CSV table of C-alpha atoms in Angstrom, one decimal:
chain,number,residue,atom,x,y,z
A,1,UNK,CA,-50.6,-97.3,36.5
A,2,UNK,CA,-52.0,-95.3,33.5
A,3,UNK,CA,-50.0,-92.2,32.3
A,4,UNK,CA,-53.2,-90.7,30.9
A,5,UNK,CA,-54.1,-87.2,32.0
A,6,UNK,CA,-56.9,-87.2,34.5
A,7,UNK,CA,-59.6,-84.6,33.9
A,8,UNK,CA,-62.6,-83.7,36.0
A,9,UNK,CA,-65.7,-82.9,34.1
A,10,UNK,CA,-68.4,-81.1,36.1
A,11,UNK,CA,-70.9,-80.7,33.2
A,12,UNK,CA,-74.5,-81.6,33.4
A,13,UNK,CA,-75.3,-84.8,31.4
A,14,UNK,CA,-79.1,-84.4,31.7
A,15,UNK,CA,-79.3,-81.8,29.0
A,16,UNK,CA,-78.4,-81.8,25.3
A,17,UNK,CA,-76.0,-78.8,25.5
A,18,UNK,CA,-73.9,-80.5,28.2
A,19,UNK,CA,-74.0,-83.9,26.4
A,20,UNK,CA,-72.8,-82.3,23.2
A,21,UNK,CA,-69.9,-80.5,25.0
A,22,UNK,CA,-68.9,-83.9,26.5
A,23,UNK,CA,-69.1,-85.6,23.0
A,24,UNK,CA,-66.6,-83.0,21.7
A,25,UNK,CA,-64.3,-83.5,24.7
A,26,UNK,CA,-64.5,-87.3,24.3
A,27,UNK,CA,-63.7,-87.0,20.6
A,28,UNK,CA,-60.6,-85.0,21.4
A,29,UNK,CA,-59.6,-87.5,23.9
A,30,UNK,CA,-59.9,-90.4,21.4
A,31,UNK,CA,-57.7,-88.5,18.9
A,32,UNK,CA,-55.1,-87.0,21.2
A,33,UNK,CA,-55.4,-88.8,24.5
A,34,UNK,CA,-56.6,-91.0,25.9
A,35,UNK,CA,-57.6,-89.1,29.0
A,36,UNK,CA,-59.1,-90.5,32.2
A,37,UNK,CA,-62.3,-88.7,33.3
A,38,UNK,CA,-64.1,-88.0,36.5
A,39,UNK,CA,-67.8,-87.5,35.7
A,40,UNK,CA,-70.9,-87.5,37.8
A,41,UNK,CA,-74.0,-88.2,35.6
A,42,UNK,CA,-77.0,-86.1,36.4
A,43,UNK,CA,-78.0,-82.4,36.5
A,44,UNK,CA,-76.2,-79.4,37.8
A,45,UNK,CA,-75.5,-80.6,41.4
A,46,UNK,CA,-72.0,-82.1,41.3
A,47,UNK,CA,-68.9,-82.3,43.5
A,48,UNK,CA,-65.2,-82.0,42.7
A,49,UNK,CA,-63.1,-85.0,43.6
A,50,UNK,CA,-60.0,-84.7,45.8
A,51,UNK,CA,-57.9,-83.7,42.8
A,52,UNK,CA,-54.4,-84.2,44.4
A,53,UNK,CA,-55.3,-87.6,45.8
A,54,UNK,CA,-56.9,-88.6,42.5
A,55,UNK,CA,-54.0,-87.2,40.5
A,56,UNK,CA,-56.1,-84.8,38.5
A,57,UNK,CA,-54.4,-82.6,35.9
A,58,UNK,CA,-57.2,-80.4,34.7
A,59,UNK,CA,-60.9,-79.3,35.1
A,60,UNK,CA,-63.8,-78.3,32.9
A,61,UNK,CA,-66.7,-77.3,35.1
A,62,UNK,CA,-69.9,-75.4,35.5
A,63,UNK,CA,-69.4,-73.6,38.8
A,64,UNK,CA,-72.9,-73.8,40.2
A,65,UNK,CA,-72.1,-73.1,43.8
A,66,UNK,CA,-69.6,-70.9,45.7
A,67,UNK,CA,-68.2,-74.0,47.3
A,68,UNK,CA,-67.4,-75.6,44.0
A,69,UNK,CA,-65.8,-72.4,42.8
A,70,UNK,CA,-63.6,-72.3,46.0
A,71,UNK,CA,-62.6,-76.0,45.5
A,72,UNK,CA,-61.7,-75.4,41.9
A,73,UNK,CA,-59.6,-72.3,42.7
A,74,UNK,CA,-57.9,-74.1,45.7
A,75,UNK,CA,-56.9,-77.0,43.4
A,76,UNK,CA,-54.6,-74.6,41.4
A,77,UNK,CA,-55.2,-76.8,38.3
A,78,UNK,CA,-55.8,-75.6,34.8
A,79,UNK,CA,-59.5,-75.0,34.6
A,80,UNK,CA,-62.1,-74.0,32.0
A,81,UNK,CA,-65.4,-72.7,33.5
A,82,UNK,CA,-68.8,-72.7,31.9
A,83,UNK,CA,-70.9,-69.6,31.6
A,84,UNK,CA,-69.4,-67.3,34.3
A,85,UNK,CA,-71.6,-64.5,35.6
A,86,UNK,CA,-70.8,-61.0,34.5
A,87,UNK,CA,-69.4,-60.1,38.0
A,88,UNK,CA,-67.2,-63.2,37.9
A,89,UNK,CA,-65.6,-61.9,34.7
A,90,UNK,CA,-64.6,-58.6,36.3
A,91,UNK,CA,-60.8,-58.2,36.6
A,92,UNK,CA,-60.8,-58.1,40.4
A,93,UNK,CA,-62.8,-61.4,40.7
A,94,UNK,CA,-60.7,-64.6,41.3
A,95,UNK,CA,-62.7,-66.5,38.7
A,96,UNK,CA,-61.8,-64.0,36.0
A,97,UNK,CA,-58.4,-65.7,35.8
A,98,UNK,CA,-60.1,-68.9,34.5
A,99,UNK,CA,-60.6,-69.7,30.8
A,100,UNK,CA,-64.3,-70.0,29.9
A,101,UNK,CA,-66.8,-71.7,27.6
A,102,UNK,CA,-70.0,-69.7,26.9
A,103,UNK,CA,-72.7,-69.9,24.4
A,104,UNK,CA,-73.0,-67.1,21.8
A,105,UNK,CA,-76.3,-65.9,23.3
A,106,UNK,CA,-76.3,-62.7,21.3
A,107,UNK,CA,-76.2,-64.5,18.0
A,108,UNK,CA,-78.5,-67.3,19.1
A,109,UNK,CA,-81.2,-64.7,20.0
A,110,UNK,CA,-80.6,-62.9,16.8
A,111,UNK,CA,-81.4,-66.1,14.8
A,112,UNK,CA,-84.5,-66.7,16.9
A,113,UNK,CA,-85.7,-63.1,16.2
A,114,UNK,CA,-85.0,-63.5,12.5
A,115,UNK,CA,-86.9,-66.7,12.4
A,116,UNK,CA,-90.0,-65.2,14.0
A,117,UNK,CA,-89.8,-62.0,11.9
A,118,UNK,CA,-89.6,-64.1,8.8
A,119,UNK,CA,-92.9,-65.6,9.8
A,120,UNK,CA,-94.3,-62.1,9.8
A,121,UNK,CA,-95.2,-61.8,13.4
A,122,UNK,CA,-95.7,-58.3,14.8
A,123,UNK,CA,-96.2,-59.1,18.5
A,124,UNK,CA,-93.4,-60.8,20.5
A,125,UNK,CA,-92.6,-62.1,24.0
A,126,UNK,CA,-89.5,-63.5,25.8
A,127,UNK,CA,-89.6,-66.0,28.6
A,128,UNK,CA,-86.4,-66.2,30.6
A,129,UNK,CA,-85.0,-67.6,33.8
A,130,UNK,CA,-83.8,-65.4,36.7
A,131,UNK,CA,-80.2,-65.5,37.7
A,132,UNK,CA,-78.8,-67.1,34.5
A,133,UNK,CA,-76.3,-64.8,32.6
A,134,UNK,CA,-77.1,-66.6,29.3
A,135,UNK,CA,-80.8,-66.0,29.8
A,136,UNK,CA,-80.3,-62.3,30.4
A,137,UNK,CA,-78.0,-62.0,27.4
A,138,UNK,CA,-80.6,-63.7,25.1
A,139,UNK,CA,-83.3,-61.5,26.4
A,140,UNK,CA,-81.3,-58.3,25.7
A,141,UNK,CA,-80.3,-59.5,22.2
A,142,UNK,CA,-83.8,-60.7,21.3
A,143,UNK,CA,-85.4,-57.4,22.4
A,144,UNK,CA,-82.7,-55.4,20.6
A,145,UNK,CA,-83.3,-57.1,17.2
A,146,UNK,CA,-87.1,-57.1,17.5
A,147,UNK,CA,-87.1,-53.4,18.4
A,148,UNK,CA,-84.8,-52.6,15.5
A,149,UNK,CA,-87.4,-54.2,13.3
A,150,UNK,CA,-90.0,-51.7,14.7
A,151,UNK,CA,-91.8,-53.8,17.3
A,152,UNK,CA,-91.8,-54.3,21.1
A,153,UNK,CA,-91.3,-57.3,23.3
A,154,UNK,CA,-93.2,-58.4,26.5
A,155,UNK,CA,-90.7,-60.0,28.9
A,156,UNK,CA,-91.4,-62.7,31.6
A,157,UNK,CA,-88.6,-63.4,34.0
A,158,UNK,CA,-90.4,-65.5,36.6
A,159,UNK,CA,-90.8,-65.3,40.4
A,160,UNK,CA,-88.0,-64.2,42.6
A,161,UNK,CA,-88.3,-66.7,45.4
A,162,UNK,CA,-87.0,-70.3,44.9
A,163,UNK,CA,-90.2,-71.7,46.3
A,164,UNK,CA,-92.4,-69.8,43.8
A,165,UNK,CA,-90.1,-71.0,41.0
A,166,UNK,CA,-91.0,-74.6,41.6
A,167,UNK,CA,-92.8,-75.6,38.4
A,168,UNK,CA,-96.0,-76.9,40.0
A,169,UNK,CA,-96.5,-73.3,41.4
A,170,UNK,CA,-95.0,-71.2,38.6
A,171,UNK,CA,-96.9,-72.8,35.8
A,172,UNK,CA,-100.1,-71.2,36.8
A,173,UNK,CA,-98.5,-67.7,36.9
A,174,UNK,CA,-96.9,-68.2,33.5
A,175,UNK,CA,-100.1,-69.5,32.0
A,176,UNK,CA,-102.0,-66.4,33.3
A,177,UNK,CA,-99.2,-64.1,31.9
A,178,UNK,CA,-99.4,-65.8,28.5
A,179,UNK,CA,-103.2,-65.6,28.5
A,180,UNK,CA,-103.0,-61.8,28.8
A,181,UNK,CA,-100.6,-61.3,25.8
A,182,UNK,CA,-101.9,-60.1,22.5
A,183,UNK,CA,-102.2,-62.8,19.8
A,184,UNK,CA,-100.8,-64.0,17.5
A,185,UNK,CA,-97.3,-63.6,18.8
A,186,UNK,CA,-93.8,-65.0,18.4
A,187,UNK,CA,-92.4,-66.2,21.7
A,188,UNK,CA,-88.7,-66.9,22.4
A,189,UNK,CA,-87.8,-69.1,25.4
A,190,UNK,CA,-84.3,-68.7,26.8
A,191,UNK,CA,-83.6,-72.5,26.3
A,192,UNK,CA,-85.4,-75.7,25.4
A,193,UNK,CA,-86.3,-76.5,29.0
A,194,UNK,CA,-88.1,-73.1,29.3
A,195,UNK,CA,-89.6,-73.7,25.9
A,196,UNK,CA,-91.2,-76.9,27.0
A,197,UNK,CA,-92.6,-75.1,30.1
A,198,UNK,CA,-94.1,-72.4,27.8
A,199,UNK,CA,-95.8,-75.1,25.7
A,200,UNK,CA,-97.1,-76.8,28.8
A,201,UNK,CA,-98.4,-73.4,30.2
A,202,UNK,CA,-100.0,-72.7,26.8
A,203,UNK,CA,-101.8,-76.1,26.9
A,204,UNK,CA,-103.1,-75.4,30.4
A,205,UNK,CA,-104.3,-71.9,29.4
A,206,UNK,CA,-106.0,-73.2,26.2
A,207,UNK,CA,-103.7,-71.3,24.0
A,208,UNK,CA,-103.1,-73.0,20.5
A,209,UNK,CA,-99.5,-73.5,19.4
A,210,UNK,CA,-98.5,-72.4,16.7
A,211,UNK,CA,-101.8,-70.8,15.7
A,212,UNK,CA,-101.8,-68.2,18.6
A,213,UNK,CA,-98.2,-68.4,19.8
A,214,UNK,CA,-95.2,-69.6,17.8
A,215,UNK,CA,-92.5,-70.8,20.3
A,216,UNK,CA,-88.8,-71.2,19.8
A,217,UNK,CA,-86.1,-72.3,22.2
A,218,UNK,CA,-82.3,-72.6,22.2
A,219,UNK,CA,-79.9,-75.6,22.4
A,220,UNK,CA,-81.8,-78.0,20.1
A,221,UNK,CA,-81.8,-80.8,22.6
A,222,UNK,CA,-83.4,-83.1,20.0
A,223,UNK,CA,-84.9,-85.6,22.4
A,224,UNK,CA,-86.4,-82.9,24.6
A,225,UNK,CA,-87.7,-81.0,21.5
A,226,UNK,CA,-89.2,-83.9,19.7
A,227,UNK,CA,-91.0,-85.1,22.8
A,228,UNK,CA,-92.6,-81.7,23.3
A,229,UNK,CA,-96.2,-81.2,22.4
A,230,UNK,CA,-96.1,-79.8,19.7
A,231,UNK,CA,-92.4,-80.5,18.8
A,232,UNK,CA,-90.3,-77.5,19.7
A,233,UNK,CA,-88.4,-75.3,17.2
A,234,UNK,CA,-84.9,-74.5,18.5
A,235,UNK,CA,-81.7,-72.7,17.7
A,236,UNK,CA,-78.9,-75.3,17.4
A,237,UNK,CA,-75.5,-74.4,18.9
A,238,UNK,CA,-72.1,-75.9,17.9
A,239,UNK,CA,-71.6,-77.3,21.4
A,240,UNK,CA,-69.8,-80.4,20.2
A,241,UNK,CA,-67.3,-78.4,18.2
A,242,UNK,CA,-66.8,-76.1,21.2
A,243,UNK,CA,-66.3,-79.1,23.5
A,244,UNK,CA,-63.5,-80.3,21.1
A,245,UNK,CA,-61.9,-76.9,21.1
A,246,UNK,CA,-62.1,-76.6,24.9
A,247,UNK,CA,-60.4,-80.0,25.3
A,248,UNK,CA,-57.6,-78.8,22.9
A,249,UNK,CA,-57.2,-75.6,25.0
A,250,UNK,CA,-57.1,-77.6,28.2
A,251,UNK,CA,-54.5,-79.9,26.8
A,252,UNK,CA,-52.3,-76.9,26.0
A,253,UNK,CA,-53.0,-75.5,29.5
A,254,UNK,CA,-52.0,-78.7,31.2
A,255,UNK,CA,-48.8,-78.8,29.1
A,256,UNK,CA,-48.1,-75.1,30.2
A,257,UNK,CA,-48.2,-73.9,26.6
A,258,UNK,CA,-51.1,-71.6,27.3
A,259,UNK,CA,-51.2,-69.5,30.5
A,260,UNK,CA,-53.5,-66.6,29.7
A,261,UNK,CA,-57.3,-67.1,30.1
A,262,UNK,CA,-59.2,-67.6,26.9
A,263,UNK,CA,-62.9,-67.5,26.1
A,264,UNK,CA,-64.5,-70.0,23.7
A,265,UNK,CA,-68.0,-69.3,22.2
A,266,UNK,CA,-70.5,-72.0,21.2
A,267,UNK,CA,-71.8,-70.3,18.1
A,268,UNK,CA,-75.3,-70.9,16.7
A,269,UNK,CA,-75.5,-73.0,13.6
A,270,UNK,CA,-79.1,-72.7,12.4
A,271,UNK,CA,-82.7,-72.9,13.4
A,272,UNK,CA,-84.2,-76.4,13.5
A,273,UNK,CA,-87.9,-75.8,12.6
A,274,UNK,CA,-90.5,-78.0,14.1
A,275,UNK,CA,-94.2,-77.7,14.5
A,276,UNK,CA,-94.2,-75.1,17.3
A,277,UNK,CA,-93.3,-72.3,14.7
A,278,UNK,CA,-94.6,-74.0,11.6
A,279,UNK,CA,-97.0,-71.1,10.7
A,280,UNK,CA,-96.9,-67.7,9.0
A,281,UNK,CA,-98.7,-64.8,10.7
A,282,UNK,CA,-99.9,-63.3,7.4
A,283,UNK,CA,-103.4,-61.9,6.8
A,284,UNK,CA,-103.2,-62.5,3.1
A,285,UNK,CA,-104.3,-66.1,2.9
A,286,UNK,CA,-102.9,-66.6,-0.7
A,287,UNK,CA,-99.5,-65.3,0.3
A,288,UNK,CA,-99.5,-67.5,3.4
A,289,UNK,CA,-100.4,-70.5,1.2
A,290,UNK,CA,-97.6,-69.7,-1.2
A,291,UNK,CA,-95.0,-69.5,1.6
A,292,UNK,CA,-96.2,-72.7,3.1
A,293,UNK,CA,-96.0,-74.5,-0.3
A,294,UNK,CA,-92.5,-73.3,-0.8
A,295,UNK,CA,-91.3,-74.3,2.6
A,296,UNK,CA,-92.9,-77.7,2.4
A,297,UNK,CA,-91.7,-78.5,-1.1
A,298,UNK,CA,-88.4,-76.7,-1.5
A,299,UNK,CA,-86.5,-79.9,-1.5
A,300,UNK,CA,-88.4,-81.0,-4.6
A,301,UNK,CA,-87.6,-79.8,-8.1
A,302,UNK,CA,-90.4,-77.3,-8.0
A,303,UNK,CA,-90.6,-74.1,-10.1
A,304,UNK,CA,-92.5,-70.9,-9.6
A,305,UNK,CA,-95.3,-72.1,-11.9
A,306,UNK,CA,-95.9,-74.9,-9.4
A,307,UNK,CA,-96.5,-72.3,-6.7
A,308,UNK,CA,-98.8,-70.3,-8.9
A,309,UNK,CA,-100.9,-73.4,-9.7
A,310,UNK,CA,-101.1,-74.2,-6.0
A,311,UNK,CA,-102.5,-70.8,-5.0
A,312,UNK,CA,-104.7,-70.8,-8.1
A,313,UNK,CA,-104.5,-67.1,-9.0
A,314,UNK,CA,-102.6,-65.3,-11.7
A,315,UNK,CA,-98.8,-65.2,-11.5
A,316,UNK,CA,-98.8,-61.4,-11.7
A,317,UNK,CA,-101.3,-61.1,-8.9
A,318,UNK,CA,-99.5,-63.4,-6.5
A,319,UNK,CA,-96.1,-62.0,-7.4
A,320,UNK,CA,-97.2,-58.5,-6.7
A,321,UNK,CA,-98.9,-59.4,-3.4
A,322,UNK,CA,-96.1,-61.7,-2.3
A,323,UNK,CA,-93.4,-59.0,-2.8
A,324,UNK,CA,-95.5,-56.4,-1.0
A,325,UNK,CA,-96.1,-58.6,2.1
A,326,UNK,CA,-92.8,-60.6,2.3
A,327,UNK,CA,-90.4,-58.1,0.7
A,328,UNK,CA,-89.0,-60.8,-1.7
A,329,UNK,CA,-90.1,-62.4,-4.9
A,330,UNK,CA,-91.3,-65.9,-5.0
A,331,UNK,CA,-88.1,-67.0,-6.7
A,332,UNK,CA,-86.0,-65.2,-4.0
A,333,UNK,CA,-87.9,-67.0,-1.3
A,334,UNK,CA,-87.5,-70.4,-2.9
A,335,UNK,CA,-83.8,-69.9,-3.3
A,336,UNK,CA,-83.4,-68.6,0.3
A,337,UNK,CA,-85.1,-71.6,1.7
A,338,UNK,CA,-83.0,-74.0,-0.4
A,339,UNK,CA,-79.8,-72.2,0.6
A,340,UNK,CA,-80.7,-72.6,4.3
A,341,UNK,CA,-81.2,-76.3,3.8
A,342,UNK,CA,-78.0,-76.6,1.8
A,343,UNK,CA,-76.1,-75.1,4.7
A,344,UNK,CA,-77.6,-77.7,7.0
A,345,UNK,CA,-76.5,-80.5,4.7
A,346,UNK,CA,-73.0,-79.1,4.5
A,347,UNK,CA,-72.7,-78.6,8.2
A,348,UNK,CA,-74.3,-81.9,9.4
A,349,UNK,CA,-73.5,-84.4,6.7
A,350,UNK,CA,-70.6,-85.7,4.6
A,351,UNK,CA,-72.8,-86.0,1.5
A,352,UNK,CA,-71.0,-85.0,-1.8
A,353,UNK,CA,-72.1,-81.8,-3.5
A,354,UNK,CA,-74.0,-83.5,-6.3
A,355,UNK,CA,-76.2,-85.4,-3.7
A,356,UNK,CA,-76.8,-82.3,-1.8
A,357,UNK,CA,-77.9,-80.5,-5.0
A,358,UNK,CA,-80.3,-83.3,-5.7
A,359,UNK,CA,-81.6,-83.4,-2.1
A,360,UNK,CA,-82.6,-79.7,-2.1
A,361,UNK,CA,-84.3,-79.6,-5.5
A,362,UNK,CA,-81.6,-78.3,-7.9
A,363,UNK,CA,-81.5,-79.9,-11.3
A,364,UNK,CA,-77.7,-79.9,-11.7
A,365,UNK,CA,-74.7,-79.6,-9.3
A,366,UNK,CA,-73.3,-76.8,-11.4
A,367,UNK,CA,-76.4,-74.7,-11.0
A,368,UNK,CA,-76.4,-75.3,-7.2
A,369,UNK,CA,-72.8,-74.2,-7.0
A,370,UNK,CA,-73.5,-71.1,-9.0
A,371,UNK,CA,-76.5,-70.1,-6.8
A,372,UNK,CA,-74.7,-70.9,-3.6
A,373,UNK,CA,-71.6,-68.9,-4.5
A,374,UNK,CA,-73.8,-65.9,-5.5
A,375,UNK,CA,-75.6,-66.1,-2.1
A,376,UNK,CA,-72.5,-66.7,0.2
A,377,UNK,CA,-69.4,-65.6,-1.8
A,378,UNK,CA,-67.8,-69.1,-1.7
A,379,UNK,CA,-68.5,-72.5,-3.2
A,380,UNK,CA,-70.3,-75.1,-1.1
A,381,UNK,CA,-67.1,-77.2,-0.7
A,382,UNK,CA,-65.1,-74.2,0.5
A,383,UNK,CA,-68.0,-73.2,2.9
A,384,UNK,CA,-67.9,-76.7,4.4
A,385,UNK,CA,-64.1,-76.6,4.9
A,386,UNK,CA,-64.2,-73.2,6.5
A,387,UNK,CA,-66.9,-74.2,9.0
A,388,UNK,CA,-65.2,-77.4,9.9
A,389,UNK,CA,-61.9,-75.7,10.4
A,390,UNK,CA,-63.6,-73.3,12.8
A,391,UNK,CA,-65.1,-76.1,14.8
A,392,UNK,CA,-62.3,-78.6,15.0
């Protein structure tokens, strides 16, 4: 018989967020196990095995039903829950004694708001899902950050009844709601599933994306986003790193080295820009052209003179108008875009610093390091080490 710890994983495999969590758990198991897993592939509808008969030692689960919650509590095993509701976190609730994984919905919505504000939208909407704590938190955060910028947000929460929430019924209601919004607008969907539904409703209503609505989701389920029409921009979460940390925590819990409940946050990494927000809501066509040129060519060794030649007006003219509309100089915008892409390379690849410098349009590694340190207070190498220490 195997001496491996047996762990039940009640995590959806049909969505990118769940699969990334599982990848992190599997990576921990390879390095520190191995563990034996109970896993039911599919969506949210899962069942707990008979843990005592199976010999289970721990559980990581999304508690979708009251019965699953009762079964988990009855097992008495070390458990990490996913995305508990607010009332389930209250001290007098039995589930409050469990450790928890949750997405950093506040920061994810903040990134989405910043992304749409940077594209100079002045009208905004949020499309959520009733009954999901992470959707409610993303709505609150998105509205807060947009309102702090001086604008308001139209909010769609969907029908109350389960029957009316069936997509073949709800899509007509959502399409009508979207049709009545002022345009152009930046729209945040609570996750990528909802983002795809927004895109489908826009298509049915004859609304052009991104020309009339720019749409952003959360989770960066790359397959789901790339297959959307148009491809969906999304906030990427560090779900895999969080899965790894959750497995490490469960290991300590199973060894009785950790007894107090802990909460792990899947923090947002960056916005993955795709066609659904690839536009700038700027009335000044020359400024919009300059921004578009910078974003499309920032990885090339372009200079400000290249931007000026592209818009075909005097440098002084475009510099003045650009700063008035965007609030930054052309040079500051070019460096900002390059720094965003540099962080993605540092987070997602093992490329050495000289190759990253070349890939994002810097002439020399030393200049790249100088600019990065001025922007972020640390060198690129130290930034990479710090991020990886936080997520491993």
